[in-house]
Amino acid sequence: MWYIMSLDHKEKIASLQQQIFAHSTATLYGDTWGDSLPASLEATPILTWKKLIECPFRKRTYTAKPLFVHITYRDSEACLIGRTTSDILSEHYGDTTVARPLVAAHYRHHAIEKGMWFYEHNILPQIALENVDATLAIAKMYDIDSMVLDERSVSEYLPRVKTFPKLKRIHIISSHFDARKIMTHVIPNMLTLVLALPETGTIALSCPDALKKNKVLFHPARHSLLEHRDSLIVTRTVLLPTPIIRYDTEIRTHIEKHTCSCKDTYETFSLL
């Protein structure tokens, strides 16, 4: 299922595809698209995880800027992902109204990337240590006012939220969410669920109106265009070091009929 793209989105994507196609050394999309530039986004071949990991890192890097490189995993497979400080700023990894966030993720280099988002907003985060008790002890001294967690860190940190009286915002960044576990510890007004993959960045954000009713629904994030097919296909309208054009996330979704007070929303969906 497609939604109707705005002229601005069409122009951004057309410009992205031209830059990608004209690149002198990176070949990921040339190998996927063939010898001619796709006539439209709809006509663009879908990129898969398999194609991504089979392409050497340098052949899928479309920028000469200095990179922050981390590893992402899927089952037993690993993939290098490069980010720049400027494109990390295009993500929704936290809240700029906070001053002392704690960032925790199962893989520390993922936490460091989210920490860089705060650095770029002139906010000093605490990056979690491998030892949870030590991290929580430091968090009390630091007097944290927010948390950024991945799904695997939820069970370690959410049961402790009441020990931090100044805590006002919690972002959980993942590709799946255990809503019952999360809602047991967090009131909806302080929560944002960020649907994301390490290789794509931010895909969608939870609807706050739905969370107030204990429902988990999502709206596409800024810079993300979505297609709901057998699995969710995402296109990012920012030029990431490895651009994301019609990438198969392997996430299953369902379009929902939903009315809310969220601004600039054109689409609501749930995860299956």
XYZ file of C-alpha atoms in Angstrom:
272
model
C 0.000 0.000 0.000
C 1.287 3.425 -0.998
C 0.181 6.771 0.293
C 0.098 9.858 -1.950
C 3.522 11.481 -1.856
C 3.844 15.236 -1.661
C 5.730 17.100 -4.374
C 8.442 17.870 -1.819
C 8.945 14.181 -1.075
C 9.025 13.285 -4.764
C 11.656 15.928 -5.430
C 13.787 14.826 -2.473
C 13.695 11.190 -3.524
C 14.413 11.982 -7.166
C 17.412 14.075 -6.074
C 18.619 11.292 -3.774
C 18.377 8.691 -6.502
C 20.294 10.882 -8.939
C 23.104 11.420 -6.396
C 23.233 7.714 -5.639
C 23.209 6.648 -9.267
C 25.974 9.112 -10.183
C 28.314 8.057 -7.360
C 31.763 7.128 -8.670
C 32.729 4.321 -6.269
C 29.740 2.987 -4.305
C 27.928 0.223 -6.164
C 25.208 -1.093 -3.828
C 22.361 0.576 -5.676
C 23.935 0.273 -9.107
C 24.075 -3.478 -8.575
C 20.464 -3.463 -7.394
C 18.997 -1.038 -9.935
C 20.886 -2.109 -13.039
C 22.131 0.194 -15.791
C 19.399 2.844 -15.650
C 18.014 5.191 -13.023
C 14.566 4.021 -11.822
C 11.779 6.072 -13.388
C 10.028 6.499 -10.027
C 10.098 5.257 -6.467
C 7.373 2.757 -7.313
C 9.592 1.323 -10.070
C 12.647 1.065 -7.804
C 13.762 -2.495 -6.887
C 13.516 -3.366 -3.197
C 16.724 -3.556 -1.147
C 17.045 -6.457 1.313
C 19.188 -7.251 4.340
C 20.850 -10.022 2.315
C 21.913 -7.585 -0.418
C 23.080 -5.113 2.212
C 25.379 -7.506 4.052
C 26.735 -9.062 0.853
C 27.969 -5.662 -0.368
C 31.426 -4.616 0.997
C 31.237 -1.637 3.348
C 33.144 0.742 1.051
C 30.899 -0.202 -1.878
C 27.807 0.913 0.048
C 29.208 4.118 1.524
C 28.004 7.165 -0.417
C 29.816 9.906 1.494
C 33.406 11.073 1.988
C 32.616 12.566 5.423
C 34.209 11.054 8.571
C 32.100 8.170 9.811
C 31.076 6.789 13.154
C 30.954 3.027 12.444
C 29.204 0.402 14.532
C 28.134 -3.208 14.112
C 24.547 -4.378 13.926
C 23.440 -7.966 14.189
C 20.594 -10.067 12.854
C 20.591 -13.664 14.054
C 24.174 -14.856 13.425
C 24.917 -12.219 10.770
C 26.746 -8.953 11.374
C 26.896 -5.769 9.333
C 28.934 -2.575 9.599
C 26.819 0.577 9.641
C 28.309 4.042 9.116
C 26.785 7.292 10.354
C 27.876 10.931 10.288
C 27.181 13.453 13.017
C 24.972 15.452 10.656
C 22.710 12.551 9.681
C 22.436 11.355 13.308
C 20.819 14.737 13.969
C 17.986 13.774 11.596
C 16.927 10.949 13.945
C 14.485 11.018 16.845
C 16.567 9.395 19.542
C 15.542 11.518 22.506
C 14.056 14.735 23.819
C 15.889 18.053 23.606
C 14.060 19.434 26.661
C 15.955 17.130 29.034
C 19.371 17.812 30.587
C 20.665 14.545 32.082
C 19.655 11.480 30.071
C 20.709 7.886 30.659
C 21.295 5.921 27.435
C 21.320 2.114 27.690
C 21.465 -0.496 24.931
C 22.417 -4.156 24.768
C 25.255 -3.317 22.360
C 27.294 -0.431 23.745
C 28.157 1.002 20.327
C 24.400 1.444 19.722
C 24.191 3.368 23.002
C 27.156 5.514 21.977
C 25.403 6.408 18.699
C 22.304 7.546 20.612
C 24.600 9.397 22.986
C 26.073 11.261 20.022
C 22.558 12.500 19.202
C 22.498 14.202 22.608
C 26.057 15.549 22.220
C 25.009 17.187 18.948
C 22.175 18.882 20.866
C 24.602 20.114 23.552
C 23.258 17.656 26.141
C 25.618 15.442 28.153
C 24.281 11.873 28.422
C 25.287 9.079 30.766
C 26.130 5.957 28.739
C 25.227 2.772 30.611
C 27.974 0.450 31.792
C 27.799 -3.310 31.359
C 27.041 -3.599 35.075
C 23.441 -2.479 35.614
C 23.803 -1.873 39.369
C 26.851 0.343 38.809
C 24.994 2.225 36.080
C 22.007 2.838 38.356
C 24.259 4.028 41.188
C 25.897 6.569 38.883
C 22.477 7.544 37.489
C 21.336 8.447 41.010
C 24.413 10.623 41.520
C 23.897 12.187 38.094
C 20.226 12.760 38.985
C 18.962 11.631 35.571
C 15.793 13.168 34.152
C 15.248 10.822 31.184
C 16.058 7.399 29.787
C 16.741 6.129 26.285
C 16.532 2.333 26.136
C 16.427 -0.463 23.615
C 13.976 -3.335 24.011
C 16.540 -5.590 25.693
C 17.291 -2.933 28.326
C 13.654 -2.430 29.303
C 13.531 -5.237 31.872
C 16.758 -3.988 33.494
C 15.871 -0.313 33.873
C 12.117 0.290 33.741
C 11.392 -1.446 37.084
C 13.672 1.183 38.699
C 11.996 4.328 37.296
C 10.335 5.216 40.616
C 13.766 5.627 42.208
C 14.418 8.647 39.972
C 12.016 11.428 41.033
C 13.092 13.849 38.299
C 12.491 11.355 35.479
C 10.141 12.935 32.943
C 10.832 11.322 29.554
C 11.517 7.757 28.399
C 12.295 6.777 24.809
C 12.381 3.110 23.865
C 14.045 2.441 20.520
C 13.404 -0.935 18.925
C 11.782 -2.868 16.086
C 9.346 -4.600 18.457
C 7.801 -3.718 21.814
C 6.336 -5.626 24.739
C 3.594 -3.115 25.516
C 2.358 -4.885 28.640
C 5.827 -4.933 30.191
C 6.415 -1.283 29.339
C 3.041 0.046 30.521
C 3.460 -1.700 33.883
C 6.173 0.767 34.836
C 5.625 3.927 32.763
C 2.745 6.360 32.491
C 1.879 7.172 28.837
C 2.595 10.912 29.137
C 6.318 10.292 29.640
C 6.741 7.601 26.988
C 7.761 7.605 23.323
C 8.246 4.393 21.365
C 10.629 4.806 18.443
C 10.319 2.181 15.722
C 13.813 1.899 14.279
C 16.466 -0.440 12.942
C 20.207 0.205 13.260
C 20.612 0.193 9.472
C 17.655 2.517 8.771
C 17.472 4.858 11.724
C 14.065 6.201 12.775
C 11.081 4.722 10.951
C 8.061 5.784 13.017
C 6.988 7.231 16.376
C 4.242 6.108 18.713
C 0.967 8.020 18.732
C 0.650 9.722 22.151
C -3.151 9.736 21.988
C -3.184 5.974 21.457
C -0.717 5.408 24.316
C -3.099 7.206 26.679
C -5.601 4.450 25.836
C -2.924 1.753 26.341
C -2.725 1.158 22.596
C 0.522 1.059 20.615
C 0.027 2.753 17.255
C 2.589 4.533 15.092
C 2.870 7.442 12.683
C 5.721 7.649 10.126
C 8.624 9.758 11.338
C 9.862 12.828 9.541
C 12.172 11.802 6.667
C 10.528 8.352 6.401
C 8.198 7.122 3.658
C 6.528 3.773 4.273
C 4.900 1.060 2.188
C 2.810 -1.554 3.944
C 3.163 -4.761 1.982
C 3.872 -8.308 3.199
C 6.419 -6.484 5.344
C 7.187 -2.812 5.913
C 9.250 -1.112 3.171
C 10.975 2.121 4.231
C 12.580 4.948 2.290
C 14.514 7.651 4.148
C 14.484 11.045 2.472
C 17.858 12.021 3.969
C 21.138 10.967 2.378
C 22.546 8.530 4.935
C 26.072 7.142 4.355
C 24.294 4.015 3.141
C 21.066 5.490 1.756
C 17.817 3.708 2.538
C 15.672 3.492 -0.602
C 12.854 0.943 -0.523
C 14.452 -1.206 2.151
C 12.601 -4.315 3.326
C 12.557 -4.085 7.126
C 10.943 -7.535 7.544
C 8.597 -5.865 10.061
C 4.922 -6.783 9.639
C 2.379 -4.008 10.016
C -1.331 -3.252 9.736
C -2.887 0.049 8.619
C -5.290 1.364 11.265
C -8.266 3.699 11.087
C -7.439 6.175 13.810
C -8.204 9.792 14.601
C -5.860 11.673 16.884
C -4.648 15.155 17.722
C -1.123 14.555 16.341
C -0.009 17.211 13.856
C 0.899 16.464 10.235
C -0.134 12.817 10.423
C -1.337 11.062 7.284
C -1.001 7.425 8.322
C -1.458 5.262 11.397
C -0.388 1.659 11.752
C 0.218 -1.091 14.279
C 2.796 -3.876 14.486
C 1.779 -7.495 13.966
